């Protein structure tokens, strides 16, 4: 590891320590109960007794971490599953919705990108549909699909399709004229041209779109699962909130961030794989 | 119809203008022919339409009027019979050097097994002196090496004709010289038919059998065709010792500097039959090369400004 990385890591750790210290100071049990109304009621409801400020201390959250991570895959009925299982449910929905979106966005994007006419024709629809919050589709999805699980997948599908579609079309449309001309002078057949020239040329742009889509999908799945309930990390957050188990909520929030980071790293790595230097 | 290998008849190109008004044609009345095994260069100022002509020959672009025939068949659309070396090398950066050439070879002979394709591609890469770099990516090569890969790619499909668009334009003089030597060797060995655009007068004299001179656009025409009458076994080192060399060179430079701008509307054009541009042999002139070959008794063309309507 270079000296630079070490320095950066040191500063990161310092910031984390300062943050945890400040948190500890701010949430330390105090004798003077100046805290008013709702906060202290919450504290009592949470049944922890000693807690006076209402907000969990780092220690309590740490306990949640240890507790849940030491046995991530237990399953004690519908309302009590390990964090690993919940995350797996969320990832499964994201993967399915994302895969469906890819299956449609790539070919359609290819088609639009190849034809300036279709590009124009599709554009108004894309422009109108793109800014709609995916959750706004939820009632329609629930009504017509009649299944909360499938509705969740549909919402992921609808939110991840636009960045992929737009980037694929753009990437395909802006493949260097020279490369296309090389393929033309070599009389390369359309399928081979698409797979060996246009796809690799547009791949970095396409993967950028997929990375954005995946980011959005992971944001949306939490909200979607809060709405439809049942399983998943979003439902877990909501459930723990209903139990007023704030340390667990904080733990889940941290897990959402960490999983999201790994998803992004994965796509960053894929992106690197297809990027070419000119 | 002519019996030449490639013949171009009354070619004209008008690009549509942005505001919908009719543009002046970039060039018109372009007529020339190339025989099998001939090396023809075309020289003209920037923007006169050389690349456009080459693209029409390649089948990448359509002419507004006129036709091009190769092997007695009309050129319509690109074909594996015509290998193109692009001005900007146009290598695919995600493929290795070998991959780029093999892609072309596989396009020509789809049924060949992989070994045969790679062996064939390697052979042509070795021919341009890149045997050691076949597994590199284009980004890892110098400009001259990239251009050589482009040349190997075009040669590897063994086209009936090669079209080169300023293949050495971006190279420094030293590298250019080396690759010119290589191209010269290959062409002398294979008797390849070549049409090449260049800005470099010396390059044209070294390589070409005929040099076509284009006047400036719009309304560009082929002003004359210069035959390089020096023996074919030229070398870059020896060419300067040939007394013809300076005559030809002076003639070309004189055209580019003095005559190409004022060609349209000048007296020279009045006697010009675009269907049959004059063929000149300045190398064989006993006179100094500055004098233009004009019909007897006519005054020499004056340098007057062209007014385009
Ligand atoms: N796609 C296009 N649309 C409109 N005009 C064009 C287009 N391509 C070329 N032209 C015009 O046609 C003329 C000839 O272009 P061309 O590229 O053939 O020139 P050239 O002789 O190859 O020049 P250079 O030596 O600089 O490469 C130029 O004036 C250019 O502006
Ligand atoms: Mg050009």
PDB file of N, CA and C and ligand atoms in Angstrom, chain B residues 15-16 23 26-27 44-53 61 87 165-166 197 199 214, ligand 1:
ATOM      1  N   UNK B  15     -22.944  18.448 -51.475  1.00  0.00           N
ATOM      2  CA  UNK B  15     -23.467  18.165 -50.134  1.00  0.00           C
ATOM      3  C   UNK B  15     -24.660  19.064 -49.892  1.00  0.00           C
ATOM      4  N   UNK B  16     -25.706  18.530 -49.292  1.00  0.00           N
ATOM      5  CA  UNK B  16     -26.842  19.400 -48.973  1.00  0.00           C
ATOM      6  C   UNK B  16     -26.395  20.438 -47.943  1.00  0.00           C
ATOM      7  N   UNK B  23     -26.036  23.933 -52.445  1.00  0.00           N
ATOM      8  CA  UNK B  23     -24.606  24.196 -52.304  1.00  0.00           C
ATOM      9  C   UNK B  23     -23.928  24.111 -53.662  1.00  0.00           C
ATOM     10  N   UNK B  26     -18.839  20.227 -54.626  1.00  0.00           N
ATOM     11  CA  UNK B  26     -17.454  20.173 -54.174  1.00  0.00           C
ATOM     12  C   UNK B  26     -16.558  19.927 -55.387  1.00  0.00           C
ATOM     13  N   UNK B  27     -16.945  18.936 -56.181  1.00  0.00           N
ATOM     14  CA  UNK B  27     -16.217  18.695 -57.438  1.00  0.00           C
ATOM     15  C   UNK B  27     -17.208  18.250 -58.486  1.00  0.00           C
ATOM     16  N   UNK B  44      -4.001  17.614 -54.019  1.00  0.00           N
ATOM     17  CA  UNK B  44      -4.822  18.813 -54.154  1.00  0.00           C
ATOM     18  C   UNK B  44      -4.901  19.490 -52.808  1.00  0.00           C
ATOM     19  N   UNK B  45      -5.320  20.728 -52.811  1.00  0.00           N
ATOM     20  CA  UNK B  45      -5.366  21.455 -51.545  1.00  0.00           C
ATOM     21  C   UNK B  45      -6.466  20.903 -50.643  1.00  0.00           C
ATOM     22  N   UNK B  46      -6.317  21.201 -49.377  1.00  0.00           N
ATOM     23  CA  UNK B  46      -7.273  20.719 -48.393  1.00  0.00           C
ATOM     24  C   UNK B  46      -8.686  21.188 -48.746  1.00  0.00           C
ATOM     25  N   UNK B  47      -9.624  20.272 -48.634  1.00  0.00           N
ATOM     26  CA  UNK B  47     -11.024  20.636 -48.870  1.00  0.00           C
ATOM     27  C   UNK B  47     -11.465  20.540 -50.316  1.00  0.00           C
ATOM     28  N   UNK B  48     -10.600  20.101 -51.221  1.00  0.00           N
ATOM     29  CA  UNK B  48     -11.017  20.054 -52.622  1.00  0.00           C
ATOM     30  C   UNK B  48     -11.844  18.811 -52.909  1.00  0.00           C
ATOM     31  N   UNK B  49     -11.868  17.874 -52.004  1.00  0.00           N
ATOM     32  CA  UNK B  49     -12.767  16.735 -52.182  1.00  0.00           C
ATOM     33  C   UNK B  49     -12.082  15.408 -52.407  1.00  0.00           C
ATOM     34  N   UNK B  50     -10.823  15.314 -52.055  1.00  0.00           N
ATOM     35  CA  UNK B  50     -10.094  14.058 -52.286  1.00  0.00           C
ATOM     36  C   UNK B  50     -10.689  12.911 -51.474  1.00  0.00           C
ATOM     37  N   UNK B  51     -10.921  13.165 -50.185  1.00  0.00           N
ATOM     38  CA  UNK B  51     -11.484  12.110 -49.346  1.00  0.00           C
ATOM     39  C   UNK B  51     -12.857  11.695 -49.860  1.00  0.00           C
ATOM     40  N   UNK B  52     -13.620  12.665 -50.318  1.00  0.00           N
ATOM     41  CA  UNK B  52     -14.951  12.343 -50.833  1.00  0.00           C
ATOM     42  C   UNK B  52     -14.844  11.412 -52.041  1.00  0.00           C
ATOM     43  N   UNK B  53     -13.900  11.710 -52.948  1.00  0.00           N
ATOM     44  CA  UNK B  53     -13.714  10.824 -54.109  1.00  0.00           C
ATOM     45  C   UNK B  53     -13.343   9.423 -53.639  1.00  0.00           C
ATOM     46  N   UNK B  61     -19.705   6.290 -49.688  1.00  0.00           N
ATOM     47  CA  UNK B  61     -20.510   7.479 -49.911  1.00  0.00           C
ATOM     48  C   UNK B  61     -21.035   7.437 -51.337  1.00  0.00           C
ATOM     49  N   UNK B  87      -7.525   7.613 -42.905  1.00  0.00           N
ATOM     50  CA  UNK B  87      -6.632   8.692 -42.502  1.00  0.00           C
ATOM     51  C   UNK B  87      -6.303   8.581 -41.013  1.00  0.00           C
ATOM     52  N   UNK B 165      -6.066   6.820 -47.729  1.00  0.00           N
ATOM     53  CA  UNK B 165      -6.371   8.230 -47.488  1.00  0.00           C
ATOM     54  C   UNK B 165      -5.292   8.839 -46.603  1.00  0.00           C
ATOM     55  N   UNK B 166      -4.365   9.539 -47.205  1.00  0.00           N
ATOM     56  CA  UNK B 166      -3.265  10.161 -46.467  1.00  0.00           C
ATOM     57  C   UNK B 166      -2.759   9.272 -45.341  1.00  0.00           C
ATOM     58  N   UNK B 197      -4.289   9.123 -51.566  1.00  0.00           N
ATOM     59  CA  UNK B 197      -4.318  10.572 -51.372  1.00  0.00           C
ATOM     60  C   UNK B 197      -3.069  10.961 -50.598  1.00  0.00           C
ATOM     61  N   UNK B 199      -0.516  14.591 -49.359  1.00  0.00           N
ATOM     62  CA  UNK B 199      -0.181  16.017 -49.428  1.00  0.00           C
ATOM     63  C   UNK B 199       1.296  16.201 -49.745  1.00  0.00           C
ATOM     64  N   UNK B 214      -5.542  18.015 -58.527  1.00  0.00           N
ATOM     65  CA  UNK B 214      -6.899  18.561 -58.435  1.00  0.00           C
ATOM     66  C   UNK B 214      -6.835  20.051 -58.197  1.00  0.00           C
TER      67      UNK B 214
HETATM   68  N1  LIG C   1     -20.586  15.340 -44.587  1.00  0.00           N
HETATM   69  C1  LIG C   1     -20.357  16.523 -45.179  1.00  0.00           C
HETATM   70  N2  LIG C   1     -21.332  17.451 -45.226  1.00  0.00           N
HETATM   71  C2  LIG C   1     -21.132  18.646 -45.834  1.00  0.00           C
HETATM   72  N3  LIG C   1     -19.981  18.997 -46.426  1.00  0.00           N
HETATM   73  C3  LIG C   1     -18.964  18.117 -46.410  1.00  0.00           C
HETATM   74  C4  LIG C   1     -19.100  16.837 -45.792  1.00  0.00           C
HETATM   75  N4  LIG C   1     -17.925  16.163 -45.918  1.00  0.00           N
HETATM   76  C5  LIG C   1     -17.116  16.994 -46.609  1.00  0.00           C
HETATM   77  N5  LIG C   1     -17.717  18.154 -46.895  1.00  0.00           N
HETATM   78  C6  LIG C   1     -17.146  19.275 -47.651  1.00  0.00           C
HETATM   79  O1  LIG C   1     -16.657  18.746 -48.850  1.00  0.00           O
HETATM   80  C7  LIG C   1     -15.412  19.338 -49.168  1.00  0.00           C
HETATM   81  C8  LIG C   1     -14.398  18.260 -49.476  1.00  0.00           C
HETATM   82  O2  LIG C   1     -14.138  17.490 -48.324  1.00  0.00           O
HETATM   83  P1  LIG C   1     -13.044  16.346 -48.316  1.00  0.00           P
HETATM   84  O3  LIG C   1     -12.995  15.770 -46.965  1.00  0.00           O
HETATM   85  O4  LIG C   1     -13.314  15.423 -49.445  1.00  0.00           O
HETATM   86  O5  LIG C   1     -11.722  17.190 -48.616  1.00  0.00           O
HETATM   87  P2  LIG C   1     -10.225  16.672 -48.771  1.00  0.00           P
HETATM   88  O6  LIG C   1      -9.782  17.061 -50.126  1.00  0.00           O
HETATM   89  O7  LIG C   1     -10.104  15.261 -48.384  1.00  0.00           O
HETATM   90  O8  LIG C   1      -9.476  17.598 -47.723  1.00  0.00           O
HETATM   91  P3  LIG C   1      -8.227  17.242 -46.794  1.00  0.00           P
HETATM   92  O9  LIG C   1      -7.038  17.274 -47.666  1.00  0.00           O
HETATM   93  O10 LIG C   1      -8.217  18.344 -45.809  1.00  0.00           O
HETATM   94  O11 LIG C   1      -8.480  15.902 -46.172  1.00  0.00           O
HETATM   95  C9  LIG C   1     -15.020  20.223 -48.009  1.00  0.00           C
HETATM   96  O12 LIG C   1     -15.185  21.562 -48.400  1.00  0.00           O
HETATM   97  C10 LIG C   1     -15.974  19.874 -46.927  1.00  0.00           C
HETATM   98  O13 LIG C   1     -16.353  21.038 -46.248  1.00  0.00           O
END
